[in-house]
Coordinates of C-alpha atoms and ligand atoms in Angstrom, one line a residue:
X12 CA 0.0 0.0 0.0
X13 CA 1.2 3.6 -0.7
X14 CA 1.5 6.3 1.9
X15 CA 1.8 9.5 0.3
X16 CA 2.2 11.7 4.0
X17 CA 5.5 12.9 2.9
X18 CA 4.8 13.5 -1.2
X19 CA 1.4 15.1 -0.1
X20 CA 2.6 17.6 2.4
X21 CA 6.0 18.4 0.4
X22 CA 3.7 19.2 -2.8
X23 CA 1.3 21.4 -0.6
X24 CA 4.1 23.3 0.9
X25 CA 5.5 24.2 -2.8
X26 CA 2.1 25.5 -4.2
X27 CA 1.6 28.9 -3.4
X28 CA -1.1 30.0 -1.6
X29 CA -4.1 31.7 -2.8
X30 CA -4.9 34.2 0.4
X31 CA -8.1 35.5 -0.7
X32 CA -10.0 32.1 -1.1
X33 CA -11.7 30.3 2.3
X34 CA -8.8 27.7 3.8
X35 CA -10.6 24.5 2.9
X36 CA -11.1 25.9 -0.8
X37 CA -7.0 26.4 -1.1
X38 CA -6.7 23.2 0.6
X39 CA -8.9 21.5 -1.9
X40 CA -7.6 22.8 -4.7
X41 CA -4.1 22.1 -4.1
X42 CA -4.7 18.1 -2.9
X43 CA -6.6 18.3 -6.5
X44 CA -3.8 19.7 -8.4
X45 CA -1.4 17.0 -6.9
X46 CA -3.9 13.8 -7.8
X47 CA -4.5 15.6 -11.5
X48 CA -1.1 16.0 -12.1
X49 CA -0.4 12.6 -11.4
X50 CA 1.9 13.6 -8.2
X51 CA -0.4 11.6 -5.6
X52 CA -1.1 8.8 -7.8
X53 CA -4.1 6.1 -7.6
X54 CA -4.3 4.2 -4.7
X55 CA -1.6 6.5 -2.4
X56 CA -3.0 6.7 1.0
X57 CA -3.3 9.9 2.5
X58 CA -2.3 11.3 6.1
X59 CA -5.6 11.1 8.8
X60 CA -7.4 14.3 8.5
X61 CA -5.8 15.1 12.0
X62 CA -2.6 15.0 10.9
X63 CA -2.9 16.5 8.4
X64 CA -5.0 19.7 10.3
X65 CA -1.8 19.6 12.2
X66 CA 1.0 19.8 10.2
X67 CA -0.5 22.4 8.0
X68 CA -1.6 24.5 10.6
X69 CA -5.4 24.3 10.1
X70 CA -8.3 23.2 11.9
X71 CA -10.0 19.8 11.3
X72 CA -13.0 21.0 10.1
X73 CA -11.5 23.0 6.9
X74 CA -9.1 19.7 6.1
X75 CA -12.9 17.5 6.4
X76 CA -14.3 19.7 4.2
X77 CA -11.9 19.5 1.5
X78 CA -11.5 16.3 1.7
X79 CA -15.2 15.5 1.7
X80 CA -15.3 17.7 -1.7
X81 CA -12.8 15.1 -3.3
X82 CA -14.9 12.4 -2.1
X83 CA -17.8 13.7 -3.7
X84 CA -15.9 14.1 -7.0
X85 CA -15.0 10.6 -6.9
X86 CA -10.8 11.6 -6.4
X87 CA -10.5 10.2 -2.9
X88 CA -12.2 6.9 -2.0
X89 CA -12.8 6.1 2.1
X90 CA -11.9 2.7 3.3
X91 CA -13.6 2.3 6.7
X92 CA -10.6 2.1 9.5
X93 CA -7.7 2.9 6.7
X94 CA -8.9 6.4 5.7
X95 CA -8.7 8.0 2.5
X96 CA -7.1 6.8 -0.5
X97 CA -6.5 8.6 -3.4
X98 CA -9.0 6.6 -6.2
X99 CA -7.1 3.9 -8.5
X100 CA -9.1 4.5 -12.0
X101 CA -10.7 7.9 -12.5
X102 CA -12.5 7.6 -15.8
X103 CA -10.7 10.5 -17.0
X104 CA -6.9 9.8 -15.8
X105 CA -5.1 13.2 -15.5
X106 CA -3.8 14.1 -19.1
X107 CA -1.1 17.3 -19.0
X108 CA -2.4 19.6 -21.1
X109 CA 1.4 19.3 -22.5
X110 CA 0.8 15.8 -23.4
X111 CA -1.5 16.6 -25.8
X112 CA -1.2 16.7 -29.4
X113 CA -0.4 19.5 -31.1
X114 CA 0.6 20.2 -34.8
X115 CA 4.0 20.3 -35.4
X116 CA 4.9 22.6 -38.5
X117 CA 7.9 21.5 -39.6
X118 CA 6.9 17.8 -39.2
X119 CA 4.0 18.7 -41.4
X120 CA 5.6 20.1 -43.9
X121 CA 8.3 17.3 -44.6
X122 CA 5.0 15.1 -44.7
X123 CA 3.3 17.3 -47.4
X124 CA 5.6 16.0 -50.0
X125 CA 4.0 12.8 -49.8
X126 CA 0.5 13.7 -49.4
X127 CA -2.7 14.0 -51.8
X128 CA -3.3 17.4 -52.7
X129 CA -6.9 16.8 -50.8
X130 CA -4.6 15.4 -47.5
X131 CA -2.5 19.0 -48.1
X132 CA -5.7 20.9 -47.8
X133 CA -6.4 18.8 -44.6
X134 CA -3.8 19.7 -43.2
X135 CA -3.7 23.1 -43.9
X136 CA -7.7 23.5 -42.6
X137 CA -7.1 26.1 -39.7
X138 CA -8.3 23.2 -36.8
X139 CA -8.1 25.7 -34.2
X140 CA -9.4 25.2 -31.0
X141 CA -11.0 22.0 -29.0
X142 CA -11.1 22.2 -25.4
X143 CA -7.6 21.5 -24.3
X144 CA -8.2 18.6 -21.6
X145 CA -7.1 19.2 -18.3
X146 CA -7.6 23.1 -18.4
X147 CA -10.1 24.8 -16.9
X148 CA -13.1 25.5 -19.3
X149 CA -11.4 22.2 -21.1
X150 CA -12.6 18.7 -21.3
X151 CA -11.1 19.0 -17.4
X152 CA -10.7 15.9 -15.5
X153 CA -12.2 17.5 -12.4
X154 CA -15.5 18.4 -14.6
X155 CA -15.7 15.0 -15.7
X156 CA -15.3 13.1 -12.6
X157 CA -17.7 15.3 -11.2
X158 CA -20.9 13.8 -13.6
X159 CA -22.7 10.6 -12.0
X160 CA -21.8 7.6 -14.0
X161 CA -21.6 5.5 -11.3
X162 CA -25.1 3.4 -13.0
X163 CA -23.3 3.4 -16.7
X164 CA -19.7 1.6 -14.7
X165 CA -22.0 -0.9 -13.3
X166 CA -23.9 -1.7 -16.4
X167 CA -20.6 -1.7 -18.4
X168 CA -19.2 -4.1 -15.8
X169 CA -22.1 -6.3 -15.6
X170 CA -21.9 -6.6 -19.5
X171 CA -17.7 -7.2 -19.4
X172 CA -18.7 -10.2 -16.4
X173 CA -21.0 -11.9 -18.9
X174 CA -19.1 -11.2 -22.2
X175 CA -21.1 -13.7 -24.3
X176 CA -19.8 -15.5 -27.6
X177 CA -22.5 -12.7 -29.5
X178 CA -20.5 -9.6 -27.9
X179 CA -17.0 -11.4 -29.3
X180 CA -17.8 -12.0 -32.8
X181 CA -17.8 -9.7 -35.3
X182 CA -21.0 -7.1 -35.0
X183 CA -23.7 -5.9 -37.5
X184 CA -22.4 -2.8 -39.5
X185 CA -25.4 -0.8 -38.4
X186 CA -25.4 -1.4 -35.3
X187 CA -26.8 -3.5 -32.1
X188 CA -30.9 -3.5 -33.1
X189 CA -31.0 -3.3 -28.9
X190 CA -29.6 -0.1 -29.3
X191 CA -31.2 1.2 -32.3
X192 CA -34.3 0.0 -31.1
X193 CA -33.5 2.4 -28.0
X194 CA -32.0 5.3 -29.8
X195 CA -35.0 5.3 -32.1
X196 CA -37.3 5.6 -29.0
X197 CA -35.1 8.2 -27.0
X198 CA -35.2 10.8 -30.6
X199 CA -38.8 10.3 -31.0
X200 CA -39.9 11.3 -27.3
X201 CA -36.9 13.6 -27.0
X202 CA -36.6 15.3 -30.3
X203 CA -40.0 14.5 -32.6
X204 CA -37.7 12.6 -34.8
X205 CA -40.0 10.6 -37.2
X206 CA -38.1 7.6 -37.5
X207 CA -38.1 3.7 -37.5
X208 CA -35.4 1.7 -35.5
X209 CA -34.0 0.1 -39.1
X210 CA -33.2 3.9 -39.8
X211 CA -30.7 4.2 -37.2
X212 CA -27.0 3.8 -38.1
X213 CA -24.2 3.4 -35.2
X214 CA -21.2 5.6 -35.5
X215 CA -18.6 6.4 -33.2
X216 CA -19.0 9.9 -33.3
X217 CA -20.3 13.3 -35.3
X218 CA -17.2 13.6 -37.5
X219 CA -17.6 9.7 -38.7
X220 CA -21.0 10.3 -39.5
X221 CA -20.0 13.7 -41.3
X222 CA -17.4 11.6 -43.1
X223 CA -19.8 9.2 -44.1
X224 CA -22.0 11.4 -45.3
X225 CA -19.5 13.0 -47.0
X226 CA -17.9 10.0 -48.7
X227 CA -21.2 9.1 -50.0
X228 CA -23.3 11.6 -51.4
X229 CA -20.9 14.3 -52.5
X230 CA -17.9 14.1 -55.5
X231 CA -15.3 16.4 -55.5
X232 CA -16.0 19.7 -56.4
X233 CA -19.7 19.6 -54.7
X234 CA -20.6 22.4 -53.1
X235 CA -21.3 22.2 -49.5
X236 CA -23.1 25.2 -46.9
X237 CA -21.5 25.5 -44.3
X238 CA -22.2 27.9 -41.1
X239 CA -20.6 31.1 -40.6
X240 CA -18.9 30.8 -38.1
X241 CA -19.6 27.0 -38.0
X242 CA -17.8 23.9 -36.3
X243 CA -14.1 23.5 -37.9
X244 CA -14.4 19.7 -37.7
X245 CA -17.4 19.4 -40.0
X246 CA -15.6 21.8 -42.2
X247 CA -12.5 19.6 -42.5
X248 CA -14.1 16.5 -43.0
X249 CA -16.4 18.1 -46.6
X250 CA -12.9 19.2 -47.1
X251 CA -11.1 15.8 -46.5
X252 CA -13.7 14.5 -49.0
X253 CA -12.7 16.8 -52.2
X254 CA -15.8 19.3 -51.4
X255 CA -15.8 22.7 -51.1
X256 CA -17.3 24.4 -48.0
X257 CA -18.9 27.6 -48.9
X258 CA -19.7 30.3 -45.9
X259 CA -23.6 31.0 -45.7
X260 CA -23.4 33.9 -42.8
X261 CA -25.4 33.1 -39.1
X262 CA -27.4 35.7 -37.8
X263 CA -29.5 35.9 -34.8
X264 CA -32.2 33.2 -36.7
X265 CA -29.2 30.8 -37.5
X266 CA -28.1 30.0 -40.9
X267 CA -29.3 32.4 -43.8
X268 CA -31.1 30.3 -45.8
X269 CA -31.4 33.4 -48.6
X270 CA -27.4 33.9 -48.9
X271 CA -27.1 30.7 -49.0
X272 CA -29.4 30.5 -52.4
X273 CA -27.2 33.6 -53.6
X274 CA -23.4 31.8 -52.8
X275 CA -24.2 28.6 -54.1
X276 CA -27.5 27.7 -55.6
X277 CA -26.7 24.4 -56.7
X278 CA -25.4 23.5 -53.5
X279 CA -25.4 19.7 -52.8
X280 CA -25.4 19.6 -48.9
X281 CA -26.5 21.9 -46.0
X282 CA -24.3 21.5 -43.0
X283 CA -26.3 23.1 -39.8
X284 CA -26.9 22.7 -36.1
X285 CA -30.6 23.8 -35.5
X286 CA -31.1 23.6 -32.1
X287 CA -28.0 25.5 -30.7
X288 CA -25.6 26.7 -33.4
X289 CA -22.3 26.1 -33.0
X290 CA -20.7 28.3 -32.0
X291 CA -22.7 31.4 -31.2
X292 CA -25.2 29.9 -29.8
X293 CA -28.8 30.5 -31.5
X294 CA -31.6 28.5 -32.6
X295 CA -32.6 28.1 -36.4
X296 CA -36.4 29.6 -36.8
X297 CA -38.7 27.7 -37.6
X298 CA -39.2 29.8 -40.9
X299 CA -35.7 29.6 -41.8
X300 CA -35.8 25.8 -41.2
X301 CA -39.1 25.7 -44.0
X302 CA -37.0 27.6 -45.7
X303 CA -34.1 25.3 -45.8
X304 CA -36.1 22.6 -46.6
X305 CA -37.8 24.3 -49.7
X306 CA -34.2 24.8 -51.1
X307 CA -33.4 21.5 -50.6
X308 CA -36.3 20.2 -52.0
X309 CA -35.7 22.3 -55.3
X310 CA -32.3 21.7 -55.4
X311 CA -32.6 17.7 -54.8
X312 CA -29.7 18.9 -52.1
X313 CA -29.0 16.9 -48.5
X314 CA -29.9 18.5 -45.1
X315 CA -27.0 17.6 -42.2
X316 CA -28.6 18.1 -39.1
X317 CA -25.9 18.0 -36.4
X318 CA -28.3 17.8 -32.9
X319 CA -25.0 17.5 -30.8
X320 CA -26.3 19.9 -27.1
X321 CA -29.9 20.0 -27.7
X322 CA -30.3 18.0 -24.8
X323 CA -29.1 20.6 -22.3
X324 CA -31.7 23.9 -22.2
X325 CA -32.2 25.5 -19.3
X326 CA -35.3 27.7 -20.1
X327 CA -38.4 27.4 -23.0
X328 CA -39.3 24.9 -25.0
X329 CA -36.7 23.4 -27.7
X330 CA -37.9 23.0 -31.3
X331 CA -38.2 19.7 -32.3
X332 CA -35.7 18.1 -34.8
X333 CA -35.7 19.3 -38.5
X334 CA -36.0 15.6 -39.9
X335 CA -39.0 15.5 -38.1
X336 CA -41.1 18.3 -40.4
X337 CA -39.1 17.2 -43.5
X338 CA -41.8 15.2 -45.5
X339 CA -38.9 14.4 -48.3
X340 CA -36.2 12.1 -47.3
X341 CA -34.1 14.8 -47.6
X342 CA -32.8 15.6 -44.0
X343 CA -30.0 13.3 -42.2
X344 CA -30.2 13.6 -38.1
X345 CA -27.0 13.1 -36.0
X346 CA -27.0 12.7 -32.9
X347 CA -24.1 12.1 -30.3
X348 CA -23.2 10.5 -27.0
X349 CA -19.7 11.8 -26.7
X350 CA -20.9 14.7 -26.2
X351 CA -23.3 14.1 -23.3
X352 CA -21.8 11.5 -21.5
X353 CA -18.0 12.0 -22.0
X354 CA -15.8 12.1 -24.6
X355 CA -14.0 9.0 -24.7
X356 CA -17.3 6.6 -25.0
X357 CA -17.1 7.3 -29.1
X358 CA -21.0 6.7 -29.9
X359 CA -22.9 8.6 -32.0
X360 CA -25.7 8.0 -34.4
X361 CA -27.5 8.7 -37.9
X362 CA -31.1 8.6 -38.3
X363 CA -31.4 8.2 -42.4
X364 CA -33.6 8.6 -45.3
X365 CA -34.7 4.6 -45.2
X366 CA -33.0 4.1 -49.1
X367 CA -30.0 5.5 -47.3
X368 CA -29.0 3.0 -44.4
X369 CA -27.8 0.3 -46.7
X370 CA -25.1 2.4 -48.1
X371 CA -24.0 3.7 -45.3
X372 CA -23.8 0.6 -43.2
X373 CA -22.0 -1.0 -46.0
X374 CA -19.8 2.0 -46.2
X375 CA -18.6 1.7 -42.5
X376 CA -17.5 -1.8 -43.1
X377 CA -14.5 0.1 -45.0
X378 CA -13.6 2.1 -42.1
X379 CA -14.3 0.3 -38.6
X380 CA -16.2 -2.2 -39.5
X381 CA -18.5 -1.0 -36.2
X382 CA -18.9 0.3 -32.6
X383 CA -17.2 -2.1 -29.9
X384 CA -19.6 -4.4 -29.4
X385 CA -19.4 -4.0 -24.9
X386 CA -20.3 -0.3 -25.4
X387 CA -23.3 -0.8 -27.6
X388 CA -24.9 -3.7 -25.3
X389 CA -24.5 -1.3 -22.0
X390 CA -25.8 1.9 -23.9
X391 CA -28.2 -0.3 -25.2
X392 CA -29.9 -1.1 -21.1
X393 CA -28.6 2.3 -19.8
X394 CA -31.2 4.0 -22.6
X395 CA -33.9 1.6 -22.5
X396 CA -33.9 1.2 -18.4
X397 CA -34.4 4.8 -18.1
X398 CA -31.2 5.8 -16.3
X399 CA -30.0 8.0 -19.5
X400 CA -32.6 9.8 -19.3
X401 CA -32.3 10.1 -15.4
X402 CA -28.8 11.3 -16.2
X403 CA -29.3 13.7 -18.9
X404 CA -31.8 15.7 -15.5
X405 CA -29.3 15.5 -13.5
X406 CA -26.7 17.3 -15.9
X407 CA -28.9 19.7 -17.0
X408 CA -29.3 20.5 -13.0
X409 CA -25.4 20.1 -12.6
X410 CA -24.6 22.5 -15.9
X411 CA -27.2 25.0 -14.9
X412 CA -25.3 25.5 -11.5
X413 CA -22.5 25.9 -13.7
X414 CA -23.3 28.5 -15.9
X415 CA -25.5 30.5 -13.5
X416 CA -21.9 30.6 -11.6
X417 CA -20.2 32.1 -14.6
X418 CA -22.4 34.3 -15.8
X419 CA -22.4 35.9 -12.1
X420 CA -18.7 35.9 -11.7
X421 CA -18.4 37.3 -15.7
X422 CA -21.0 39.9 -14.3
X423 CA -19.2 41.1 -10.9
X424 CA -16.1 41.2 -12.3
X425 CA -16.9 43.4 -16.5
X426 CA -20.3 44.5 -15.0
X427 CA -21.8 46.6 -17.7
X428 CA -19.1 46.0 -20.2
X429 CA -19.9 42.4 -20.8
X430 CA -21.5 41.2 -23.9
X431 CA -22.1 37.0 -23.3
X432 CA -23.9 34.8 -26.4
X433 CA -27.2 33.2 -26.0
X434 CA -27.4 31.1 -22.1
X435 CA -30.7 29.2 -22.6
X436 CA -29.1 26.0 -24.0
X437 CA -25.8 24.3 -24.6
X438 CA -22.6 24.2 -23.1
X439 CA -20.6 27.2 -23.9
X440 CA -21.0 31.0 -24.6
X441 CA -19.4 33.3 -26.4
X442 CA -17.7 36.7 -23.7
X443 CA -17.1 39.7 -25.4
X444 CA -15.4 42.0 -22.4
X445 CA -12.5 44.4 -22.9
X446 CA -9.6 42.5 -24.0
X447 CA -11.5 40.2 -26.1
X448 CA -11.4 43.1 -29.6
X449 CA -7.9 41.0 -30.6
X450 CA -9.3 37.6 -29.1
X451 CA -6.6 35.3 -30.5
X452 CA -3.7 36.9 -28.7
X453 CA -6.0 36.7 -25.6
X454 CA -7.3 33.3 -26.0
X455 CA -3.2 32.1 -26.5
X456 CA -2.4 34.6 -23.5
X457 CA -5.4 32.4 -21.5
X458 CA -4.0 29.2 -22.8
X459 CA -0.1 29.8 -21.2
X460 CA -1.9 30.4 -18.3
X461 CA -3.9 27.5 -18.5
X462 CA -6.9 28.7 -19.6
X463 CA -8.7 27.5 -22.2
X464 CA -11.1 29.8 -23.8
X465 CA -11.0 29.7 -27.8
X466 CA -11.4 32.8 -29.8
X467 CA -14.4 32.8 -31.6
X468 CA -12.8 34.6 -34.9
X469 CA -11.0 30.9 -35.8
X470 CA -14.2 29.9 -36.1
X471 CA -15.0 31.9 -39.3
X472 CA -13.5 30.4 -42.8
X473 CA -13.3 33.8 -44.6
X474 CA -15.0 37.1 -43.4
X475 CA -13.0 38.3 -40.6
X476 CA -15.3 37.5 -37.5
X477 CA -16.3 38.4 -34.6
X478 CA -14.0 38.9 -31.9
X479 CA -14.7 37.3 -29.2
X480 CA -13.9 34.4 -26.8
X481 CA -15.7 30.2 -26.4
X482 CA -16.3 29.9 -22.6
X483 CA -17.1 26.2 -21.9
X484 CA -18.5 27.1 -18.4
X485 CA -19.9 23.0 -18.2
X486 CA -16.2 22.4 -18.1
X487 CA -15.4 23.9 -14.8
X488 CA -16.3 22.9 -11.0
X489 CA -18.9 25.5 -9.4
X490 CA -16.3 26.6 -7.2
X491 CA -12.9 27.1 -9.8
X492 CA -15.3 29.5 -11.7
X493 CA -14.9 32.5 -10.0
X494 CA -11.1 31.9 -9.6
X495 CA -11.4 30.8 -13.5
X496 CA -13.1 34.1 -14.4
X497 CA -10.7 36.3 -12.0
X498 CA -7.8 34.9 -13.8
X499 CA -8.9 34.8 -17.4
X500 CA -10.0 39.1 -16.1
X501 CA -6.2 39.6 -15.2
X502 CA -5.2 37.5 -18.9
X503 CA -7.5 40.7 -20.7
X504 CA -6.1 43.4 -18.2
X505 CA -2.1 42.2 -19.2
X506 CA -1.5 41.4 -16.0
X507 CA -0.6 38.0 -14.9
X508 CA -2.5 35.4 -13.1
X509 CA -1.6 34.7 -9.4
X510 CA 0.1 32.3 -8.1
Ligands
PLP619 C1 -21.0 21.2 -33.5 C2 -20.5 19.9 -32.8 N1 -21.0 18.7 -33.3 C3 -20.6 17.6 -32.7 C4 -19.8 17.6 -31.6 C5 -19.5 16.2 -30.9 O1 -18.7 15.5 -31.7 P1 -18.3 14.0 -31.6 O2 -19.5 13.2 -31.5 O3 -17.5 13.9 -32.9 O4 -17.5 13.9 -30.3 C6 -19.3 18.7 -31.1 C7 -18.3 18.7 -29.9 O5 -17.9 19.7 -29.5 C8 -19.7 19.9 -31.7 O6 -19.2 21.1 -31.2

């Protein structure tokens, strides 16, 4: 067994302190920091809570209270007479934000000699921002651990215990029919999606379906509309596939269907994300949506309807799905998991046009052949017993708290001179404050300090954009926020974080 007394209280006594924050929140924070950063790792004991009150001068109560906050988060684990232990497997292990990959010019360009003019173009497709995992306002470990998944490890571990022959041998392209079955249910009560449970398609994740999609109804050269700003990813897939994105402008109604008609008539596919467009933050009208449809209806064009937040609105009523007023065939739905359960599970899913799911499930056969087959059976019971949806209320409850904390920190600290995007739905906002007019040098300047807050103006493939910065306030623990927001406040003044 591992007793981390002497690591833990040598890597408390090298963090600085932050004086203004309450004792057990510095105390908290920095035990965090050590098990995130991999210094305490899983399954290191830690000191009794009275010694450690003693040694670092505090009383008991502040060191229970900090402690009982890891608990909660699921970093510490109690052992009844032993104490507390650091936890062996947090879903999300601690990544370094260094650790990460990044792009590596001069590695790229000694590759580009032996790449397809189309791979070139990949390449050079400005990819700009993701979360960085580990940061606050990134896909951070803290935020993740945080969500109660404790039903989906049990029903992933009751499925891995009985392992049948059927969850070993090679799986339908489509997908489990459990899961389809469920997933076909779940968008019909959840998002009016018209659909039987042959029409659903398994993929790991948005970008496979977009590829998909991509690979099969467009030829190089098509035309493709794409958001302005819209969601880089979707851009470099149409790309990938020898398309050509054209910018239709966003305004406060979502895409504009009309410039759309103007920039490229003969359009072959419609990229959008109706319900909370990414990444400012609005809903498509319902006219524009009729709208969209007519066009695509004239133009025998394809409708990509990317539904990857719509589960998480805080106030009014969502619209339902776009495939479910399209009386043509013409609209494709995706939907995602990765999204609202956590990044790593890589499920996601197309609801087709029926003459469509052949090709497509025949299509993935080239790539990954299909979905692990453990994943699919536990999604499958976690949907259809009722604890996804059970889970989705909870983290609408859990994000709310989130971004009611940042948008009153954002307000005490710019008060009057804070712009932020749309708040009813999704995960993210856009924060205009001062500092943000030249938002890439401040959303790098956030990033050194650990911050990770994209600029919204990477988001745009040619006007120049709006300046602004990506707040992913569902990435950040209640009570970092107002630290968070003090810190990224210092980033816009030019002066530096403390400690
Ligand atoms: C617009 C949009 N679509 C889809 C996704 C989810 O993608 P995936 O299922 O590929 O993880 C994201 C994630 O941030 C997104 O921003």
């Amino acid at each position: 067994m591992k007793s981390s007394g002497g690591t833990l209280l040598h890597l408390l006594q090298q963090v600085d302190e932050d004086h203004d924050a309450p004792a057990y929140l510095r105390l908290y924070r920095q035990v965090r920091g050590a098990i995130l950063s991999g210094g305490l790792p899983g399954g290191s004991r830690l000191p009794s809570s009275r010694t450690l009150a003693r040694e670092l001068s505090v009383s008991r109560n502040t060191v229970e209270a900090a402690l009982g906050q890891l608990r909660a988060e699921g970093l510490l684990a109690r052992r009844v007479g032993s104490g507390s232990f650091v936890a062996e497997a947090f879903p999300d292990a601690p990544r370094r934000p260094d650790r990460r990959w990044r792009p590596d010019p001069p590695a790229m360009a000694r590759a580009a000699g032996g790449l397809s003019a189309r791979g070139r173009l990949l390449m050079a497709a400005e990819r700009p921002t993701d979360t960085v995992a580990g940061m606050i306002f990134g896909a951070s470990a803290g935020a993740v651990s945080a969500i109660p998944l404790e039903p989906w490890r049990r029903m992933v571990a009751r499925h891995a215990r009985r392992s049948t022959p059927a969850l070993m041998l090679p799986g339908a392209p489509a997908g489990l029919r459990a899961l389809r079955e469920a997933i076909a249910a779940h968008a019909a009560t959840t998002r009016g999606v018209r659909c039987g449970w042959e029409q659903v398609v398994v993929v790991a994740s948005t970008g496979h379906a977009i590829a998909l999609a991509a690979q099969l109804l467009l030829d190089p050269g098509d035309r493709v509309w794409m958001e302005e700003p819209g969601y880089p990813a979707a851009r470099a897939a149409f790309t990938a596939a020898g398309a050509i994105p054209v910018p239709v402008r966003v305004d406060a109604e979502g895409l504009d269907v009309s410039a759309g008609r103007l920039a490229a008539p003969d359009g072959r596919l419609a990229y959008v994300t109706p319900s909370h467009q990414y990444p400012l933050g609005h809903t498509l009208s319902l006219d524009r949506r009729v709208a969209l449809l007519a066009w695509a209806r004239e133009a025998g064009a394809w409708v990509l309807e990317d539904d990857y937040d719509s589960e998480f609105r805080y106030a009014g009523r969502p619209l339902a799905a776009m495939q479910g007023i399209d009386g043509e065939g013409r609209v494709l739905y995706v939907g995602t998991f990765n999204k609202v359960m956590f990044h790593a599970l890589r499920t996601a899913y197309l609801i087709l046009p029926p003459d469509l799911v052949e090709p497509f499930a025949r299509a993935r056969t080239l790539s990954d052949g299909f979905v692990p087959l453990l994943t699919q059976a536990a999604l499958a019971e976690f949907l259809a017993d009722g604890h996804f949806a059970l889970l989705l209320r909870r983290l609408r409850e859990i994000y709310r708290e989130r971004r009611d904390c940042f948008v009153a920190a954002a307000t005490a600290e710019w008060g009057a001179e804070l712009r932020l995007g749309p708040l009813e739905a999704g995960l993210h906002a856009t924060l205009e404050a001062p500092g943000t007019e030249n938002d890439r040098a401040a959303s790098d300047a956030a990033l050194a300090c650990g911050i990770s807050v994209p600029a919204l103006s990477r988001y745009y493939a040619a006007s120049p954009g709006r300046r602004a910065l990506l707040v992913h306030f569902a990435n950040a623990l209640p009570a970092d926020i107002p630290f968070a927001v003090d810190a990224l406040a210092r980033v816009l003044r030019g002066t530096p974080p403390r400690g």
